[in-house]
Amino acid sequence: MVSETNNATLVYERPESLTEMPTFYCPGCTHGTAHRLVAEVLDEMGIRETTIGVAPVGCSVFAYNYFNHDYVEAAHGRAPAMATGIKRVLPKKMVYTYQGDGDLASIGMGEIMHAAARGENITVIYLNNAIYGMTGGQMSPTTLPNMKTTSTPLGRDVEVAGYPIRMAEIISNLDAVSYVVRRSLHNPANIRKTKKAVKTAFQTQASGMGFSMVEILSSCPTNWKLSPSKSLEFIEEQMIPVYPIADFKVNPEIKNIKG
Amino acid sequence: MPAKGWIEVNEKYCKGCELCIPACPQDVLAIDQQTITSKGYHPVNLTGPGCTGCAICAVVCPDAALTVYREAKVKKTQSVASPA
Ligand SMILES: Cc1ncc(C[n+]2csc(CCOP(=O)(O)OP(=O)(O)O)c2C)c(N)n1
């Protein structure tokens, strides 16, 4: 072909699984990074046209505008229930939810626990930014002890407001789940590891092995009142000690998946 | 010789968040104070030579605003007549 006359190699371009619409996320918000990783994985697996996403309520409520594949919008916290129904009716589709910590660990606690306990063959992409982003930075179940939010202006007092909920650890204790890990988006190496985990989660579903969830530590520069790069430092220095990056449950069969 | 590369910044997406600037191993990215995007942000741009096309900027970009290229090694193969 004519490749020798064309001396530019394309190293990276915006994935096809994202639409052309710019996101409404604040500058530096890593919701966008997580979207990009999901989109890159769908592109690599060639499953964009057979994937159905379930959007949450929260900053990522408009996920259906940003992803270039089929999407539905769930009531607040109910994405795992909706995904359950879709996957049972359309078992050949790749079905995933994309949820924040307020959506998943607060109002949606019941739905996520039972979908996981049933071992539904769905994938959950769970973005933990330790805050309710969309509504103005109130405390969420995953807010760190002593962390200031608009509803805990003096810092989260664990005597009054309890302790952070570690969803990946809790879910991984359920018998029916196949793949539950935590990853983070605070630097390039961890972003790459997050992408790999997202791919493994989708492959787990594709192989019919049941419930998979990737908890992703994500930033909220606006509500944390930090610059985008300071927010990444916050993840590394403050969040990771509370939310360790680890594989909590990996079905031994997963290592037989190739690719 | 390190590979030669370059990036294209899509101003429709870049929000000037600056995350790519400290991530760049070659230190060749900076905010372009002379440009304002249609959304009102100063976008990032390449400040000069040195880019290797490593794409770490694209890995950290939350807005998928960057396209990364690398200069291909010119192949010595004979030109093949083929309908493009
Ligand atoms: C039934 C109902 N209750 C409360 C709300 C208000 N509300 C909107 S988003 C949200 C929490 C979002 O937080 P999170 O899931 O952490 O997502 P983020 O915005 O941080 O990405 C709440 C409580 C709502 N929209 N509907």
Coordinates of C-alpha atoms and ligand atoms in Angstrom, one line a residue:
Chain A
M1 CA 0.0 0.0 0.0
V2 CA 1.1 3.6 0.3
S3 CA 2.3 3.5 3.9
E4 CA 5.9 4.6 3.0
T5 CA 4.7 7.8 1.5
N6 CA 2.8 8.5 4.7
N7 CA 5.4 9.0 7.4
A8 CA 3.0 9.6 10.3
T9 CA 1.9 6.8 12.5
L10 CA -1.2 7.3 14.5
V11 CA -0.4 6.5 18.2
Y12 CA -3.6 7.6 19.8
E13 CA -7.0 8.9 18.8
R14 CA -10.3 9.5 20.5
P15 CA -12.1 6.2 20.8
E16 CA -15.0 5.5 18.4
S17 CA -17.2 4.4 21.4
L18 CA -17.3 8.0 22.5
T19 CA -19.7 10.4 20.7
E20 CA -18.5 13.7 19.4
M21 CA -20.2 15.5 22.3
P22 CA -17.9 17.3 24.8
T23 CA -18.7 16.3 28.4
F24 CA -20.2 18.7 30.9
Y25 CA -17.7 17.5 33.5
C26 CA -15.6 20.1 35.2
P27 CA -12.0 20.5 33.9
G28 CA -9.8 17.7 35.2
C29 CA -12.7 15.6 36.5
T30 CA -11.7 11.9 36.1
H31 CA -15.2 10.8 35.2
G32 CA -14.0 11.7 31.7
T33 CA -10.9 9.4 32.1
A34 CA -13.1 6.5 33.2
H35 CA -15.5 7.1 30.2
R36 CA -12.5 7.1 27.9
L37 CA -11.2 3.8 29.3
V38 CA -14.5 2.1 29.0
A39 CA -14.8 3.4 25.4
E40 CA -11.3 2.2 24.5
V41 CA -12.0 -1.3 25.9
L42 CA -15.3 -1.5 23.9
D43 CA -13.4 -0.5 20.8
E44 CA -10.6 -3.0 21.4
M45 CA -13.1 -5.8 22.1
G46 CA -15.2 -4.8 19.0
I47 CA -18.4 -4.8 21.0
R48 CA -19.6 -1.2 20.7
E49 CA -22.7 -2.2 18.8
T50 CA -23.7 -5.0 21.1
T51 CA -23.2 -3.2 24.4
I52 CA -25.9 -1.6 26.5
G53 CA -25.0 0.8 29.3
V54 CA -27.1 1.8 32.2
A55 CA -26.6 5.4 33.4
P56 CA -26.9 6.5 37.0
V57 CA -28.1 9.7 38.6
G58 CA -25.1 11.9 39.5
C59 CA -22.7 13.9 37.4
S60 CA -22.5 11.0 35.0
V61 CA -26.3 11.1 34.4
F62 CA -25.6 12.2 30.8
A63 CA -23.4 9.2 30.1
Y64 CA -25.9 8.2 27.4
N65 CA -24.9 11.4 25.5
Y66 CA -21.2 10.7 25.8
F67 CA -21.1 7.0 24.9
N68 CA -21.6 6.0 21.3
H69 CA -23.6 2.8 22.0
D70 CA -27.0 1.9 23.4
Y71 CA -27.8 3.4 26.8
V72 CA -30.7 3.6 29.2
E73 CA -31.2 5.8 32.2
A74 CA -32.0 4.3 35.5
A75 CA -33.8 5.8 38.5
H76 CA -31.3 6.9 41.2
G77 CA -29.4 3.9 42.4
R78 CA -31.5 1.3 40.5
A79 CA -29.0 0.7 37.6
P80 CA -28.1 -2.8 38.8
A81 CA -31.8 -3.8 38.9
M82 CA -32.3 -2.4 35.4
A83 CA -29.2 -4.1 34.1
T84 CA -30.4 -7.4 35.6
G85 CA -33.6 -7.1 33.6
I86 CA -31.9 -6.1 30.4
K87 CA -29.3 -8.9 30.7
R88 CA -31.8 -11.6 31.4
V89 CA -33.9 -10.6 28.4
L90 CA -30.9 -10.0 26.1
P91 CA -28.3 -12.4 27.4
K92 CA -26.0 -11.9 24.3
K93 CA -25.6 -8.2 24.9
M94 CA -22.8 -6.8 27.1
V95 CA -24.6 -5.0 29.9
Y96 CA -22.9 -2.6 32.3
T97 CA -23.8 0.0 34.8
Y98 CA -21.8 3.2 35.4
Q99 CA -22.4 4.5 38.9
G100 CA -21.1 7.0 41.4
D101 CA -20.7 6.4 45.1
G102 CA -23.8 8.3 46.1
D103 CA -25.8 6.4 43.5
L104 CA -24.3 2.9 44.3
A105 CA -23.5 3.0 48.0
S106 CA -26.2 5.3 49.3
I107 CA -29.6 5.3 47.6
G108 CA -28.8 2.2 45.5
M109 CA -27.2 0.1 48.3
G110 CA -30.1 -2.5 48.1
E111 CA -29.9 -2.9 44.3
I112 CA -26.2 -3.4 44.1
M113 CA -26.0 -5.9 47.0
H114 CA -28.7 -8.1 45.7
A115 CA -27.6 -8.0 42.0
A116 CA -24.2 -9.1 43.3
A117 CA -25.6 -11.7 45.6
R118 CA -27.6 -13.2 42.7
G119 CA -24.4 -13.2 40.7
E120 CA -26.1 -11.4 37.8
N121 CA -23.9 -11.6 34.7
I122 CA -23.4 -7.9 34.5
T123 CA -20.5 -5.5 34.9
V124 CA -20.5 -2.6 37.3
I125 CA -18.2 0.4 36.8
Y126 CA -18.2 2.1 40.1
L127 CA -16.7 5.6 40.4
N128 CA -15.8 6.5 44.0
N129 CA -15.1 10.2 44.4
A130 CA -16.0 10.2 48.1
I131 CA -18.7 12.9 47.6
Y132 CA -22.0 13.8 46.0
G133 CA -20.6 15.7 43.0
M134 CA -23.7 16.7 41.1
T135 CA -25.7 18.2 44.0
G136 CA -23.0 20.4 45.3
G137 CA -20.5 18.3 47.3
Q138 CA -22.4 16.7 50.2
M139 CA -21.1 13.8 52.3
S140 CA -21.5 10.4 50.7
P141 CA -21.1 7.0 52.3
T142 CA -17.6 6.9 51.1
T143 CA -16.5 10.4 52.4
L144 CA -13.3 10.1 54.4
P145 CA -13.2 10.6 58.1
N146 CA -12.7 14.3 58.9
M147 CA -13.2 15.2 55.2
K148 CA -15.0 18.6 54.8
T149 CA -18.1 18.6 52.6
T150 CA -21.0 21.0 52.3
S151 CA -23.0 18.8 54.7
T152 CA -20.1 18.1 57.0
P153 CA -18.5 21.6 57.1
L154 CA -16.4 20.7 60.2
G155 CA -15.3 17.4 58.6
R156 CA -17.0 13.9 58.7
D157 CA -17.4 13.1 62.4
V158 CA -17.4 9.3 62.5
E159 CA -19.2 9.4 65.8
V160 CA -22.2 11.0 64.2
A161 CA -21.9 10.1 60.5
G162 CA -20.2 6.7 60.7
Y163 CA -17.3 5.3 58.8
P164 CA -16.6 5.1 55.0
I165 CA -18.1 2.1 53.3
R166 CA -15.7 -0.1 51.3
M167 CA -17.9 -1.5 48.6
A168 CA -15.4 -3.6 46.8
E169 CA -14.5 -5.4 50.0
I170 CA -18.1 -5.9 51.0
I171 CA -19.3 -7.1 47.6
S172 CA -16.3 -9.5 47.2
N173 CA -17.5 -11.4 50.2
L174 CA -20.6 -12.5 48.4
D175 CA -20.4 -16.1 47.1
A176 CA -21.8 -15.4 43.6
V177 CA -19.4 -12.7 42.4
S178 CA -16.5 -13.5 40.0
Y179 CA -14.4 -10.4 39.7
V180 CA -14.2 -7.5 42.1
V181 CA -11.2 -5.2 42.2
R182 CA -10.3 -1.6 43.1
R183 CA -8.2 0.7 40.9
S184 CA -7.4 4.4 40.7
L185 CA -7.0 7.1 38.1
H186 CA -4.3 9.2 39.9
N187 CA -1.4 8.6 37.5
P188 CA -0.7 7.1 34.1
A189 CA 0.4 3.7 35.4
N190 CA -2.7 3.3 37.5
I191 CA -4.9 4.6 34.6
R192 CA -3.5 1.7 32.5
K193 CA -4.1 -0.8 35.3
T194 CA -7.7 0.5 35.5
K195 CA -8.2 0.0 31.8
K196 CA -6.9 -3.6 32.1
A197 CA -9.3 -4.3 35.0
V198 CA -12.3 -2.8 33.0
K199 CA -11.4 -5.2 30.1
T200 CA -11.1 -8.2 32.5
A201 CA -14.5 -7.3 33.9
F202 CA -16.1 -7.2 30.5
Q203 CA -14.4 -10.4 29.5
T204 CA -15.7 -12.0 32.7
Q205 CA -19.2 -11.2 31.6
A206 CA -18.5 -12.3 28.0
S207 CA -17.4 -15.7 29.3
G208 CA -20.7 -16.0 31.3
M209 CA -18.9 -16.0 34.7
G210 CA -21.2 -13.7 36.4
F211 CA -21.0 -10.5 38.4
S212 CA -18.0 -8.2 37.9
M213 CA -17.3 -4.8 39.4
V214 CA -14.4 -2.4 39.1
E215 CA -14.3 0.3 41.8
I216 CA -12.4 3.2 40.5
L217 CA -11.0 6.0 42.7
S218 CA -11.8 9.2 40.9
S219 CA -11.4 12.9 41.5
C220 CA -13.8 15.8 42.1
P221 CA -11.7 19.0 41.9
T222 CA -14.6 21.3 42.2
N223 CA -16.2 19.9 45.3
W224 CA -12.9 18.9 46.9
K225 CA -11.9 22.5 46.3
L226 CA -8.5 21.5 44.8
S227 CA -6.9 21.9 41.5
P228 CA -7.1 19.0 39.1
S229 CA -3.5 17.9 39.8
K230 CA -3.8 18.4 43.6
S231 CA -6.9 16.3 43.4
L232 CA -4.8 13.4 42.0
E233 CA -2.5 13.9 45.0
F234 CA -5.5 13.7 47.3
I235 CA -6.4 10.4 45.8
E236 CA -2.9 9.0 46.3
E237 CA -2.3 10.4 49.7
Q238 CA -5.7 10.4 51.3
M239 CA -8.0 8.0 49.6
I240 CA -5.8 5.0 48.8
P241 CA -4.9 4.5 52.6
V242 CA -8.7 4.1 53.2
Y243 CA -9.5 2.4 49.9
P244 CA -6.5 0.2 49.0
I245 CA -5.9 -0.8 45.4
A246 CA -6.3 -4.5 45.3
D247 CA -8.0 -7.5 43.7
F248 CA -10.6 -8.7 46.2
K249 CA -12.1 -11.5 44.3
V250 CA -10.9 -13.1 41.1
N251 CA -12.6 -16.3 39.9
P252 CA -9.7 -18.7 39.2
E253 CA -11.2 -19.3 35.7
I254 CA -10.5 -15.7 34.7
K255 CA -6.8 -16.4 34.1
N256 CA -7.9 -18.8 31.3
I257 CA -9.5 -15.9 29.4
K258 CA -7.1 -15.0 26.6
G259 CA -6.4 -11.5 25.4
Chain B
M1 CA 17.7 8.8 18.2
P2 CA 14.4 9.2 20.1
A3 CA 11.3 8.9 18.1
K4 CA 9.8 12.1 16.8
G5 CA 6.2 12.8 17.6
W6 CA 3.6 15.4 17.8
I7 CA 0.1 15.9 19.1
E8 CA -3.0 17.6 17.9
V9 CA -5.2 19.3 20.5
N10 CA -8.9 19.3 19.7
E11 CA -10.1 22.6 21.1
K12 CA -13.7 21.3 21.1
Y13 CA -12.7 19.0 24.0
C14 CA -9.7 20.5 25.8
K15 CA -10.7 22.3 29.0
G16 CA -7.2 23.4 30.0
C17 CA -7.2 21.2 33.1
E18 CA -3.4 21.0 32.8
L19 CA -3.2 17.3 33.9
C20 CA -1.2 16.5 30.8
I21 CA 1.4 19.2 31.5
P22 CA 3.2 17.6 34.5
A23 CA 2.6 14.1 33.0
C24 CA 4.6 14.8 29.9
P25 CA 8.0 13.2 30.3
Q26 CA 9.6 15.6 27.8
D27 CA 8.1 18.7 29.4
V28 CA 6.9 20.1 26.0
L29 CA 3.3 21.0 26.9
A30 CA 2.0 24.3 28.2
I31 CA -1.3 26.3 28.3
D32 CA -1.7 28.5 25.3
Q33 CA -2.7 31.8 26.9
Q34 CA -3.2 33.4 23.4
T35 CA -6.0 31.1 22.5
I36 CA -9.5 30.8 23.9
T37 CA -11.7 27.9 23.0
S38 CA -15.4 28.2 22.1
K39 CA -16.1 27.1 25.7
G40 CA -13.8 29.8 27.1
Y41 CA -10.8 27.7 28.1
H42 CA -7.2 28.2 27.3
P43 CA -6.2 24.9 25.7
V44 CA -2.9 23.1 26.0
N45 CA -0.4 23.1 23.2
L46 CA 3.0 21.8 22.2
T47 CA 5.7 24.3 23.1
G48 CA 8.5 23.1 20.8
P49 CA 10.4 20.1 19.6
G50 CA 11.0 17.1 21.9
C51 CA 7.7 15.3 21.7
T52 CA 8.3 11.5 21.2
G53 CA 4.7 10.6 20.6
C54 CA 4.7 8.5 23.9
A55 CA 1.0 9.4 24.3
I56 CA 1.1 9.7 28.1
C57 CA -0.7 13.0 27.7
A58 CA -3.5 11.1 26.0
V59 CA -3.5 8.5 28.8
V60 CA -4.2 11.2 31.4
C61 CA -6.5 13.4 29.4
P62 CA -10.0 13.2 30.8
D63 CA -11.6 14.6 27.7
A64 CA -10.0 12.5 25.0
A65 CA -8.9 15.8 23.4
L66 CA -5.5 14.7 22.2
T67 CA -4.5 12.8 19.0
V68 CA -0.9 11.6 19.1
Y69 CA 1.3 10.9 16.1
R70 CA 4.8 9.5 15.7
E71 CA 7.0 9.9 12.7
A72 CA 7.1 6.5 11.0
K73 CA 10.5 5.1 10.1
V74 CA 10.7 5.5 6.3
K75 CA 10.7 2.1 4.8
K76 CA 13.2 1.3 2.2
T77 CA 10.9 -1.0 0.4
Q78 CA 10.2 -0.4 -3.2
S79 CA 7.1 1.5 -3.9
V80 CA 4.2 -0.8 -4.6
A81 CA 1.8 0.3 -7.3
S82 CA -1.5 -0.2 -5.8
P83 CA -4.9 1.4 -6.1
A84 CA -5.0 3.5 -2.9
Ligands
LIG1 C1 -34.5 10.0 44.3 C2 -33.5 11.1 44.3 N1 -32.9 11.4 45.5 C3 -31.9 12.4 45.5 C4 -31.5 13.0 44.3 C5 -30.4 14.0 44.3 N2 -29.2 13.6 43.8 C6 -28.8 13.8 42.6 S1 -27.3 13.2 42.2 C7 -27.1 12.7 43.8 C8 -25.8 12.0 44.3 C9 -24.7 11.8 43.3 O1 -23.5 11.4 43.8 P1 -22.6 10.3 43.2 O2 -23.4 9.1 42.9 O3 -21.5 10.1 44.1 O4 -22.2 10.9 41.8 P2 -21.2 12.1 41.4 O5 -22.2 13.2 41.1 O6 -20.3 12.4 42.5 O7 -20.5 11.6 40.2 C10 -28.2 13.0 44.6 C11 -28.3 12.6 46.0 C12 -32.2 12.6 43.1 N3 -31.8 13.1 41.9 N4 -33.1 11.6 43.1

